[in-house]
């Protein structure tokens, strides 16, 4: 539902054309890719129409309304998880310890794990991968014209399928 007009509740797609409605649904379904959404909606020039369609206020409002309408309140949001992990790390989150008969902060192992999960969720850890060419040497990067690239891809496909 997008809003209230004249005392009536409006559906998220009210005021959109059929193509815009399909665009919004496809945009939500494919993780927010405007070009793919425009293709799915049937636009002639999806790359251009995708960004143009996103510029429309009614479409952006419909995307947000659809997101809110399909969000399951039982599933924690990213922010809710981060708040929980932060509370665990600081010792503010507790659990009932039957041996002590009272609420106690989580043990250090759980607090360290919460710290790790919080850091991962915020991109604090960088995983580096080293890629090398043949024999551990440098990779050779070359510009290949599109037709030649397509031909090479087809040759590789045939070589793989022909095995």
PDB file of C-alpha atoms in Angstrom, residues 1-2 12 63-73:
ATOM      1  CA  UNK A   1       0.000   0.000   0.000  1.00  0.00           C
ATOM      2  CA  UNK A   2       1.362   3.337  -1.004  1.00  0.00           C
ATOM      3  CA  UNK A  12       1.294  -0.128  -4.331  1.00  0.00           C
ATOM      4  CA  UNK A  63       9.192   0.201  -5.412  1.00  0.00           C
ATOM      5  CA  UNK A  64       9.432   1.296  -1.779  1.00  0.00           C
ATOM      6  CA  UNK A  65       5.764   0.459  -1.112  1.00  0.00           C
ATOM      7  CA  UNK A  66       6.187  -3.009  -2.631  1.00  0.00           C
ATOM      8  CA  UNK A  67       9.343  -3.564  -0.574  1.00  0.00           C
ATOM      9  CA  UNK A  68       7.500  -2.619   2.616  1.00  0.00           C
ATOM     10  CA  UNK A  69       4.463  -4.713   1.680  1.00  0.00           C
ATOM     11  CA  UNK A  70       6.564  -7.814   1.079  1.00  0.00           C
ATOM     12  CA  UNK A  71       8.874  -7.437   4.074  1.00  0.00           C
ATOM     13  CA  UNK A  72       8.275 -10.143   6.655  1.00  0.00           C
ATOM     14  CA  UNK A  73       8.307  -8.562  10.125  1.00  0.00           C
TER      15      UNK A  73
END
